[in-house]
Coordinates of C-alpha atoms in Angstrom, one line a residue:
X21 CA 196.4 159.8 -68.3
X22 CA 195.5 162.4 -65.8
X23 CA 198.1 163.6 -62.9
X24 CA 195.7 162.8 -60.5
X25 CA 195.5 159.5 -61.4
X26 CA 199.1 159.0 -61.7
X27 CA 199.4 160.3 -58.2
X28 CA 196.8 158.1 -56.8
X29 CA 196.4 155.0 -58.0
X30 CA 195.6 155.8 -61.3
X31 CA 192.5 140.7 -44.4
X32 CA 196.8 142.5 -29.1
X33 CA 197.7 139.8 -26.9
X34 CA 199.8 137.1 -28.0
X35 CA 199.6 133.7 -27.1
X36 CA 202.5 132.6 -25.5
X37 CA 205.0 132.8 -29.1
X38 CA 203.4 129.7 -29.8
X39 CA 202.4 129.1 -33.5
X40 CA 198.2 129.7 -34.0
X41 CA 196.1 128.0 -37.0
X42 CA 195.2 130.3 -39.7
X43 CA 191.4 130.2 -40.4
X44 CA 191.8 131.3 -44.0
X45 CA 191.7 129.5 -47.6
X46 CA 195.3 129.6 -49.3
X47 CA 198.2 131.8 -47.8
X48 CA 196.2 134.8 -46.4
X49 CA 195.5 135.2 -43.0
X50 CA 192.2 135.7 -41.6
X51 CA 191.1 137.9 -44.6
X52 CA 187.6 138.8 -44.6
X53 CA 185.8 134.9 -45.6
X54 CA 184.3 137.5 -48.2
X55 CA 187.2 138.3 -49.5
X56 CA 189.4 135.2 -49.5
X57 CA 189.5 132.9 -52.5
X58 CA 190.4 129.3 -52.1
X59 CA 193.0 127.7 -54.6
X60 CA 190.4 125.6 -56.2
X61 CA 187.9 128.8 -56.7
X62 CA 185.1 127.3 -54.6
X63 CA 183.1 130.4 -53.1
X64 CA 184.2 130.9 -49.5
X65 CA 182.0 130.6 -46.6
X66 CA 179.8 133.4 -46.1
X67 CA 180.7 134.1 -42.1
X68 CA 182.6 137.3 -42.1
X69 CA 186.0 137.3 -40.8
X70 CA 186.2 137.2 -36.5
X71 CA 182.1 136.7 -36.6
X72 CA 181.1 135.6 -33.6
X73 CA 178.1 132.8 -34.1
X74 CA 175.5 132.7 -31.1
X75 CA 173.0 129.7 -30.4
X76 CA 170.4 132.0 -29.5
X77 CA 168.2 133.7 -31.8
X78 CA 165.6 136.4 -32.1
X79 CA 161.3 135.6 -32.2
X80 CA 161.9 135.6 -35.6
X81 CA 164.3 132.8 -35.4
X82 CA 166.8 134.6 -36.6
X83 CA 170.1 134.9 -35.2
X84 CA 170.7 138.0 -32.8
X85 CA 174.1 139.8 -33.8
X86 CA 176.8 139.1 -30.6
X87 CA 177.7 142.5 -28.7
X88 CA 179.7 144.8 -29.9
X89 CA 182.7 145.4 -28.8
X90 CA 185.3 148.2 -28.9
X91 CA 187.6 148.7 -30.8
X92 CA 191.5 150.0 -30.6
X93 CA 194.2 150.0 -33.0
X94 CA 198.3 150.4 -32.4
X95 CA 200.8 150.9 -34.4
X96 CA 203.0 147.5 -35.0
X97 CA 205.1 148.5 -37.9
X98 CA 208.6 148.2 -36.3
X99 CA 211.4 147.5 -39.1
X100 CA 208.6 149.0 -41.9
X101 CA 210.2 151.7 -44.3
X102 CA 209.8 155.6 -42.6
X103 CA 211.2 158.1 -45.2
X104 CA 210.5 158.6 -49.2
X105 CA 213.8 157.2 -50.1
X106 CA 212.4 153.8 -49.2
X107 CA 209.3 154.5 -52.0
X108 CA 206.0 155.6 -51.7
X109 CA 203.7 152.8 -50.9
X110 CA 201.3 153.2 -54.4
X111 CA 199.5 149.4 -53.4
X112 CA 196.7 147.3 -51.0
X113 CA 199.7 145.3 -49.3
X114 CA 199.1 142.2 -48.6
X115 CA 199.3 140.3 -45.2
X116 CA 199.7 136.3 -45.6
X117 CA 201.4 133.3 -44.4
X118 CA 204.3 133.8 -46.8
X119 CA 206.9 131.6 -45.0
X120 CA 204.7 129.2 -42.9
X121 CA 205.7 129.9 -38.7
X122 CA 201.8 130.7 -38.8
X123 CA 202.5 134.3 -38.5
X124 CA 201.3 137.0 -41.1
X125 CA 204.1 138.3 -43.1
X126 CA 203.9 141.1 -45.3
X127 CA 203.8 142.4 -49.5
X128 CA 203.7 145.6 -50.7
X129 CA 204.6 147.6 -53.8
X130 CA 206.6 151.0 -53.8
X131 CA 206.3 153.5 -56.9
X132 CA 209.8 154.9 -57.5
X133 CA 211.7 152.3 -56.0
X134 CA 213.0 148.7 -56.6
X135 CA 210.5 146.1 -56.9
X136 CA 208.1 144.7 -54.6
X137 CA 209.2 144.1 -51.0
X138 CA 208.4 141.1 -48.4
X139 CA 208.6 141.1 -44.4
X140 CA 208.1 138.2 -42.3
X141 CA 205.9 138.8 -39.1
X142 CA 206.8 137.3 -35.5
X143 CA 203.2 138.1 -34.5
X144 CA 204.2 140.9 -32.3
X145 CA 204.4 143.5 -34.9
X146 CA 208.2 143.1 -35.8
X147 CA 209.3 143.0 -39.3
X148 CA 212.2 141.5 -41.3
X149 CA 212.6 142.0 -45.3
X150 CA 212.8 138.8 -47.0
X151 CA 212.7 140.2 -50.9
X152 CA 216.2 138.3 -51.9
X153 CA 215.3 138.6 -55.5
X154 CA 212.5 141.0 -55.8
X155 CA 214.7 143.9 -57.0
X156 CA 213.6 145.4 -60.7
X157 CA 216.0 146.3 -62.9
X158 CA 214.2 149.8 -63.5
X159 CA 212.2 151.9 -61.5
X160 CA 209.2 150.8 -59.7
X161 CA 206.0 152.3 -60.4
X162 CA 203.6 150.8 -57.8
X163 CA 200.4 148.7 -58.5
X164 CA 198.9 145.6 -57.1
X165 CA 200.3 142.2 -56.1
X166 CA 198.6 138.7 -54.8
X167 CA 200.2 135.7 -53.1
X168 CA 199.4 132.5 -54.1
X169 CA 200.8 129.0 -55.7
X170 CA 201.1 129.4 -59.1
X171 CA 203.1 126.5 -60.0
X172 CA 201.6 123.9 -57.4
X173 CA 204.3 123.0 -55.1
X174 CA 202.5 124.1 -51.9
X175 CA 204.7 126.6 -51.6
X176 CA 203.6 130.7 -51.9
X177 CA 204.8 132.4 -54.9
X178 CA 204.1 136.3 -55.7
X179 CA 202.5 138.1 -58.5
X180 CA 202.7 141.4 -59.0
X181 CA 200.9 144.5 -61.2
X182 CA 203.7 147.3 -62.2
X183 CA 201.7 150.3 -63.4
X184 CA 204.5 151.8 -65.6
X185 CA 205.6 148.1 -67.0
X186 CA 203.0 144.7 -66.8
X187 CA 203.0 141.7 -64.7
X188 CA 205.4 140.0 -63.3
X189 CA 205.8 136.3 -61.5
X190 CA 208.0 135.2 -58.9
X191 CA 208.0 131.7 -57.4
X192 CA 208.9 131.3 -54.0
X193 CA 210.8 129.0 -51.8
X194 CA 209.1 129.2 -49.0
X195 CA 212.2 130.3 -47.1
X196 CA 212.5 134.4 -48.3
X197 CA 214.0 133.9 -51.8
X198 CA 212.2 134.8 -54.9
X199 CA 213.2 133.7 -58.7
X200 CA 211.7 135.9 -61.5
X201 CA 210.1 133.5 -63.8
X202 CA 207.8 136.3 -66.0
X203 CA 208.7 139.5 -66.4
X204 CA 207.1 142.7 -67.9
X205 CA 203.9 140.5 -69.8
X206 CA 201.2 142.7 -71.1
X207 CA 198.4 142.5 -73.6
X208 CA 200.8 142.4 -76.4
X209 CA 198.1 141.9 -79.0
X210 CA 196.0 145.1 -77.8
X211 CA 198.7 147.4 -79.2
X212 CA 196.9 149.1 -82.1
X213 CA 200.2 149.9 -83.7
X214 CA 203.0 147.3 -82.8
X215 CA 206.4 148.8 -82.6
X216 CA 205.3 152.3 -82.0
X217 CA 206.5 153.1 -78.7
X218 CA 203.4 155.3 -77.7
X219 CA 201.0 152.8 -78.6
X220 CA 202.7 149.7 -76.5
X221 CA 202.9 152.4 -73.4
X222 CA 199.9 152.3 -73.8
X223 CA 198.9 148.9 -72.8
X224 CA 202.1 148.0 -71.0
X225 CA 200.9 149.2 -67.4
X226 CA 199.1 146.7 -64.8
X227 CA 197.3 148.9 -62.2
X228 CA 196.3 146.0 -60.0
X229 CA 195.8 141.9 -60.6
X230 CA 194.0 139.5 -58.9
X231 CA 194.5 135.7 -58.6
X232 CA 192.1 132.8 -58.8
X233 CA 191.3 129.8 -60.9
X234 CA 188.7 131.3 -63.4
X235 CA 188.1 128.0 -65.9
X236 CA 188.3 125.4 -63.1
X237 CA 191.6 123.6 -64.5
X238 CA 192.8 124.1 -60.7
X239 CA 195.9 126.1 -61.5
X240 CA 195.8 129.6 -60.7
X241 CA 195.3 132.7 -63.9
X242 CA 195.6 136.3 -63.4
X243 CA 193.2 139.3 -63.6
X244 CA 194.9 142.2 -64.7
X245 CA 193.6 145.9 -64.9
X246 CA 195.1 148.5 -67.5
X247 CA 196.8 151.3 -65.9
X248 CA 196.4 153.5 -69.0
X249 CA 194.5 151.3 -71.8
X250 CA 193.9 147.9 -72.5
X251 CA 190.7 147.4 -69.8
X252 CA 190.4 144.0 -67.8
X253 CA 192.4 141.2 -69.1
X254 CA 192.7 137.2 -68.3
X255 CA 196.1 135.3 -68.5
X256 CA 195.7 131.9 -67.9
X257 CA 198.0 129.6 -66.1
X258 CA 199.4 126.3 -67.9
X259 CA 200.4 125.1 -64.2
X260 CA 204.0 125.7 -63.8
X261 CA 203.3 130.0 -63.3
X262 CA 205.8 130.7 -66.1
X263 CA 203.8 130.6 -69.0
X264 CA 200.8 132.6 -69.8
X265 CA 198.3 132.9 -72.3
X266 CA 195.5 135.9 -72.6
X267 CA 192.2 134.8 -73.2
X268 CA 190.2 136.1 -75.7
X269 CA 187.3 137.4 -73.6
X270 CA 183.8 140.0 -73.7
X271 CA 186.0 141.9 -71.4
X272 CA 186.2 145.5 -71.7
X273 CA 189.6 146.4 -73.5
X274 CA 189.6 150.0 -73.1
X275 CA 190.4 152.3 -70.1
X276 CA 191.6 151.7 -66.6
X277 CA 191.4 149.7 -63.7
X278 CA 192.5 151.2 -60.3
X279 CA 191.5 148.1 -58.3
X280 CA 190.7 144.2 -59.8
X281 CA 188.9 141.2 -58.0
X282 CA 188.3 138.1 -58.5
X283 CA 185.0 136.1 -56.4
X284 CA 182.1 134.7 -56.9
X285 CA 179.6 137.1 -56.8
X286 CA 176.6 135.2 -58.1
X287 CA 177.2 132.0 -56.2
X288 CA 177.3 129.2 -58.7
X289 CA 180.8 128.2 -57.9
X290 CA 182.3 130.0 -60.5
X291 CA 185.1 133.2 -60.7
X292 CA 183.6 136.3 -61.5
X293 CA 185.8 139.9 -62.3
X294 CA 184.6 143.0 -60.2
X295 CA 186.6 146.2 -61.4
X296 CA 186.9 149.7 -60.3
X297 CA 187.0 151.0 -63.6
X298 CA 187.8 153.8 -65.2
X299 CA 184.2 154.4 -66.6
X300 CA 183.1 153.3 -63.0
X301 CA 181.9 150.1 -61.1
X302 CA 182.0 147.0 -63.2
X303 CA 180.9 143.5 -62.9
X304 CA 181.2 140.5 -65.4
X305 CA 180.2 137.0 -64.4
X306 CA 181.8 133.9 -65.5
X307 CA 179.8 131.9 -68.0
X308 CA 181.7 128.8 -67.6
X309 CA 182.3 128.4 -71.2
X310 CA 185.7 130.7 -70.9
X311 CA 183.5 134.2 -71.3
X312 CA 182.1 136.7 -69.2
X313 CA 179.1 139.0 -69.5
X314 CA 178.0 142.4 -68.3
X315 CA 176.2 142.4 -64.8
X316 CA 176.1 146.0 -63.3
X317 CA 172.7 146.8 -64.0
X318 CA 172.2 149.7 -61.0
X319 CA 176.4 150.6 -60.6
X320 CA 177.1 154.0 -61.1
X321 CA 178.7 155.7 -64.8
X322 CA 180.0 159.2 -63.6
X323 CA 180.8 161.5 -66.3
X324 CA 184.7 161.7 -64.5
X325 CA 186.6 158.7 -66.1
X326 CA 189.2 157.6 -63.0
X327 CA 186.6 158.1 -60.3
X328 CA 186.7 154.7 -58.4
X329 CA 189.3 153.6 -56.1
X330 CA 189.5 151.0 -53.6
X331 CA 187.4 147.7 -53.7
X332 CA 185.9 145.0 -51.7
X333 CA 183.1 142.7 -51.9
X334 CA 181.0 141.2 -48.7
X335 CA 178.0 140.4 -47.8
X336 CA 177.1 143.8 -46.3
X337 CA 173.1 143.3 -45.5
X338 CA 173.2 139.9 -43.7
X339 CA 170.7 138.8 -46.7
X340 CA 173.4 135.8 -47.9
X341 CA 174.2 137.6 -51.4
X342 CA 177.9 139.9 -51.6
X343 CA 177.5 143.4 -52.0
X344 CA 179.8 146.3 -53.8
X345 CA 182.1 148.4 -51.6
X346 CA 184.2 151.0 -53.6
X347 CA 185.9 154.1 -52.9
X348 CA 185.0 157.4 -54.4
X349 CA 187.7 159.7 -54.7
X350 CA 185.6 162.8 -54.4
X351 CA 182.4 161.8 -52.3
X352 CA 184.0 158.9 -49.8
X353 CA 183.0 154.8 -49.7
X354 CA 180.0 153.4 -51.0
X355 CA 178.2 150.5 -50.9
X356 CA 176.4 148.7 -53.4
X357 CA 173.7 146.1 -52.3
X358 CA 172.9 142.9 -54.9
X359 CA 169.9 142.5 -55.7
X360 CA 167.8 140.2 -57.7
X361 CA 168.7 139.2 -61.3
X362 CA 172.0 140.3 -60.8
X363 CA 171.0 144.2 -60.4
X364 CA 172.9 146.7 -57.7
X365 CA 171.1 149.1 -55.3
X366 CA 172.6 151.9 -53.9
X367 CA 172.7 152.1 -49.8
X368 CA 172.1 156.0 -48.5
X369 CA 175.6 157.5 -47.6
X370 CA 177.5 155.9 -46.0
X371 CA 180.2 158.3 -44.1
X372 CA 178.6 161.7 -44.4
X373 CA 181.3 163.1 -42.3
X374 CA 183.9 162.7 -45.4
X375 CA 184.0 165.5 -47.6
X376 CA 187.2 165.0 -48.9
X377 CA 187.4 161.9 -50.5
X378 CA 188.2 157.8 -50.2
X379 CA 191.3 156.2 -51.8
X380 CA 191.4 152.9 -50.1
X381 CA 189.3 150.5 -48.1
X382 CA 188.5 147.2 -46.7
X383 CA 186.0 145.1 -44.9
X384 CA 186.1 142.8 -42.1
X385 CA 183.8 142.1 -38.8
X386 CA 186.0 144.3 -36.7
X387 CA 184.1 144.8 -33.8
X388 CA 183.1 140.9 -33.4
X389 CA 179.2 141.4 -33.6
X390 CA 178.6 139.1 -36.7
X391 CA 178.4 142.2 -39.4
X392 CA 181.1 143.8 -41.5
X393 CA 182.7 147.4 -41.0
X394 CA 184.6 149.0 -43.9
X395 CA 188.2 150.6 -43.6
X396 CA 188.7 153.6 -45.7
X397 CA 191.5 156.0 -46.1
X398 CA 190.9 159.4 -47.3
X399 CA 190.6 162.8 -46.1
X400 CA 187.5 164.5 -44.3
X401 CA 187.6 167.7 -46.4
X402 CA 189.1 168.5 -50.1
X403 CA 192.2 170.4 -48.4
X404 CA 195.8 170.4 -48.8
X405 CA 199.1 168.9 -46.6
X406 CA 199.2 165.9 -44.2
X407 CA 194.9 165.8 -44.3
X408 CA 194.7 162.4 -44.4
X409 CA 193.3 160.1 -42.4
X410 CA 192.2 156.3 -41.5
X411 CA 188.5 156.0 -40.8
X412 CA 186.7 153.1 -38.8
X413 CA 183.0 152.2 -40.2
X414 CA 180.9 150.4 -38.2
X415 CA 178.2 148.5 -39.6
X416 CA 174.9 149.0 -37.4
X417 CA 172.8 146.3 -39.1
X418 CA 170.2 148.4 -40.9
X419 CA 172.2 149.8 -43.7
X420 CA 173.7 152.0 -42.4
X421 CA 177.1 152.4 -41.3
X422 CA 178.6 154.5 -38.1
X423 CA 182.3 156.4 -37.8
X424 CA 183.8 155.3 -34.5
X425 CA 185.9 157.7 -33.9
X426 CA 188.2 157.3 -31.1
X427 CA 189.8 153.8 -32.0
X428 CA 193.6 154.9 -32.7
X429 CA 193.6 155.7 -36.0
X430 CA 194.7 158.9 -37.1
X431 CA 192.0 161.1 -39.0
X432 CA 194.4 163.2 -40.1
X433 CA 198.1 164.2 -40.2
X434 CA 199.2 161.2 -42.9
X435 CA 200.7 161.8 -46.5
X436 CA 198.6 160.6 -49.3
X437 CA 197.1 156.9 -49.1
X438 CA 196.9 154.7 -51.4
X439 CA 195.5 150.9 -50.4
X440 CA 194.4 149.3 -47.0
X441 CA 194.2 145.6 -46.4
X442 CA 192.9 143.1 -42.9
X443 CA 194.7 140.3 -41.8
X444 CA 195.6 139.1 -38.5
X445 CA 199.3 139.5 -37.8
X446 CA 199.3 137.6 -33.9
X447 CA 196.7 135.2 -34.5
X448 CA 194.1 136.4 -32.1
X449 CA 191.3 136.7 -34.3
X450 CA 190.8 140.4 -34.4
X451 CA 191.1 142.2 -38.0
X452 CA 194.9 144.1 -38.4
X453 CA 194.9 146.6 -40.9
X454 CA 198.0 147.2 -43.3
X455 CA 198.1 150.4 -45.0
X456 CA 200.2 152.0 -47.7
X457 CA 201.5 155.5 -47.7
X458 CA 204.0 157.6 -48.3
X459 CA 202.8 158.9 -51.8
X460 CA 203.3 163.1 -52.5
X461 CA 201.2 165.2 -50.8
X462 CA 200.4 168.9 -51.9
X463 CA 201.5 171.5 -50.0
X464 CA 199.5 172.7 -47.2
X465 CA 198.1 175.8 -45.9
X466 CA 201.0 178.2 -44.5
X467 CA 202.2 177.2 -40.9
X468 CA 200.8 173.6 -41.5
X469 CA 203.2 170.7 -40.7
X470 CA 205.5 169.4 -43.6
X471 CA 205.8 165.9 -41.9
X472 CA 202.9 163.4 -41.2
X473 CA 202.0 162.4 -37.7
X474 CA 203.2 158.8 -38.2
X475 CA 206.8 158.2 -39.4
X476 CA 206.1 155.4 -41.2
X477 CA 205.5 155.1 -44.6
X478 CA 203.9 151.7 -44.8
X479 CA 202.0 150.7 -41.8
X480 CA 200.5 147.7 -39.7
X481 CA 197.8 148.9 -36.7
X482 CA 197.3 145.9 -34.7
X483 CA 193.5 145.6 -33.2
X484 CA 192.4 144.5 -29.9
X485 CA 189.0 144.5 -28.5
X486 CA 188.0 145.7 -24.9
X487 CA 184.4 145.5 -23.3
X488 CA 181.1 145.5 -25.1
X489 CA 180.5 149.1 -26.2
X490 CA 177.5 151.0 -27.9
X491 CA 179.6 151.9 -30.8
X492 CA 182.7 150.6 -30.7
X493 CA 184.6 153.5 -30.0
X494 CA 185.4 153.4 -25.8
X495 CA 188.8 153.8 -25.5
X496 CA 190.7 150.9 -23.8
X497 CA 192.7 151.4 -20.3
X498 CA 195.8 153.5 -20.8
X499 CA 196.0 153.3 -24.7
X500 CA 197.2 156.4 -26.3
X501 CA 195.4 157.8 -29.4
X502 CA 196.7 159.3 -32.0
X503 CA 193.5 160.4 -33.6
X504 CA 193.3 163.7 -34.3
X505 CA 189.4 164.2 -34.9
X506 CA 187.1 165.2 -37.0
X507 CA 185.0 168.4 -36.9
X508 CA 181.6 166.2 -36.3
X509 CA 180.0 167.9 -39.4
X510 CA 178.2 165.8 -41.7
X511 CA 177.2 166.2 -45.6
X512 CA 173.5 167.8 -46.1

């Protein structure tokens, strides 16, 4: 296992206090409809989260996009962990209804701490921890982590993805306590050589799951991704989330897996697994018979094993079919359109200003004009020290994306990044972005600042939209920025 993949990694105003619905499937709230999974593992709705729909359309008869608007974000992370002793934030957190007031609460997974950590939201940015239970007997490596029912009593439970030591299942009450009902499961039959420590290290290591009912039984299995062997595997839920059993699968069973989904990518109402891989890219489809086959005809096989980061799927094009967003750690995001037969096509580049690199990202229609922007953390060149920064994409509806560039977001002055996730913490419709940080940084030039320009380790910017913009980047009335800019070059 590399160091740099040890190090790395491998979906406003306020209404009153009153409680707002929650237009999402499951527990999450207001992730991207691309993104979001029902418990039954019907294909969501292909409206992009906070799309506006408009009556009128084009000569065509084709729906004209609604204005854009722009686009600010603020820091909401008060009672959120600020200093390394709290962990480094190695995760995509996750922002869901965990304990029902119709507020977004909050998951995320530290490396070199105690076990995953919960906060409950009160829609104004405030946190509370509510992990009674989470703690790990041994160090924490960081990971991945879902919410969802696993043992069908309408309540959310928690899985998570320890990179140094498996999966692990907690069921919730509903009310902030957690009970440990699977600890530490791995691939136990991948070892090559059972009881030689090496070997079951090996294949111990989750680097991220993903939840969803993949053989229709309507109870809830997990996707797991090796952090050092053992590829892309499927446990599958009896119904009560405490025992699991690994299907025998097509699956790759070799290499890593820096980020896992599950979704249907093919549109015939079944699961399929999309992996950032360690070979790069990968999509298998679910055959419905409990198997899965190859489909990533036109993804990318880099001779650098590790290269691929974050993940999302979306429909990026408008054409009705979900595209391929992944971050590359040394050339920045990049999106994959699907085309027919099940084969991928490249879009041209989409942030040319990032020289530096992509970690994590995340998709949602921030801006309100129908289409979906990507979210990427990253760093705009391949320097050392508090370089990194959180990047805005807008999509401009012809393939092509656009940086807006004064929105909030810092562009640089953050410790390494790990994952980034949208949800909508006050109900308002507009994408939130969660983001994990926190992770060690190398040491920066002489003279350069030893501390990031935002205390906190693990972060929640809360989004607001002002008046229709050209690029959704207009600054709104009396907000300060914290955005430190970018030096406007772009790749040639």
């Amino acid at each position: 296992m590399s160091a740099e993949k040890n190090l790395l990694r491998g979906g406003r105003r306020h209404s009153g206090g009153r409680r707002l619905p929650l237009a999402a499937a499951g527990f999450a709230c207001l992730a991207p409809a691309a993104l979001v999974l029902s418990q039954s593992g019907e294909r969501p709705s292909s409206a992009p989260m906070g799309a506006a729909t408009t009556a009128a359309g084009d000569a065509s008869g084709a729906a004209r996009p609604a204005p854009r608007r722009a686009i600010r974000f603020e820091l909401a992370s008060s009672g959120l962990p600020t200093s390394g002793s709290e962990g480094m934030w190695k995760s995509d957190p996750v922002l869901a209804d965990i304990n029902g007031n119709g507020f977004a609460d909050l998951a995320a997974l530290p490396r070199l701490a105690k076990g995953a950590r919960v906060w409950t939201g009160d829609g104004e940015g405030n946190w509370t921890d509510s992990s009674n239970g989470l703690a790990v007997p041994r160090t924490s490596c960081g990971g991945g982590l879902a919410v969802g029912d696993v043992n069908g009593d309408g309540k959310p439970d928690l899985v998570v993805g320890d990179h140094c030591t498996g999966i692990w299942v907690y069921l919730g009450d509903g009310a902030g306590t957690w009970t440990e009902v699977t600890a530490a499961m791995y691939p136990v039959d991948l070892v090559e050589k059972p009881g030689d420590e090496l070997s079951e290290k090996l294949v111990t290591g989750a680097e991220d799951i993903a939840i969803g009912d993949v053989n229709g039984d309507g109870h809830l299995d997990i996707l797991s991704g090796g952090s050092d062997e053992g590829g892309l595997n499927i446990f599958l839920n009896d119904g009560t989330g405490r025992n699991w059993t690994r299907q025998a699968s097509s699956l790759i069973s070799r290499g890593w897996a820096n980020r896992v989904l599950l979704v249907d990518v093919d549109g015939d109402g079944r699961l399929d697994v999309v992996a950032s891989h360690s070979d790069g890219p990968l999509v298998y489809l679910n055959d419905g018979r409990g198997d899965w086959f190859w489909s990533a005809s036109g993804l990318p096989t880099p001779m650098m094993q590790g290269l691929y980061h974050g993940l999302a799927t979306g429909d990026m094009d408008g054409d009705g079919k979900l595209d391929l967003v992944v971050a590359n750690w040394v050339d920045g995001p990049e999106v994959y359109f699907q085309r027919e037969h099940g084969t991928w096509q490249k879009a041209p580049e989409v942030f040319p200003e990032m020289f530096g690199g992509a970690v994590g990202l995340a998709v949602a229609d921030v801006d309100g004009d129908g289409r979906l922007d990507i979210a990427v953390s990253g760093r705009l060149q391949p320097t050392g020290g508090m370089v990194r920064g959180l990047f805005l994409l807008l999509n401009e509806g012809n393939g092509s994306w656009r940086w807006a560039r004064d929105t909030g977001l810092p562009s640089t002055g953050l410790m390494q990044t790990s994952g980034l996730s949208f949800g909508d913490i006050d109900g308002d419709g507009v994408p939130d972005l969660a983001v994990g940080s926190g992770l060690i940084t190398e040491t920066g030039p002489p003279g350069a600042s030893r501390e990031p320009v935002i205390a906190h380790r693990l972060m929640v910017w809360r989004g607001r939209r002002t008046a229709a913009s050209e690029d959704g980047s207009v600054a709104a009335p009396g907000a300060a920025s914290v955005d430190r800019g970018g030096n406007g070059e772009k790749k040639q």
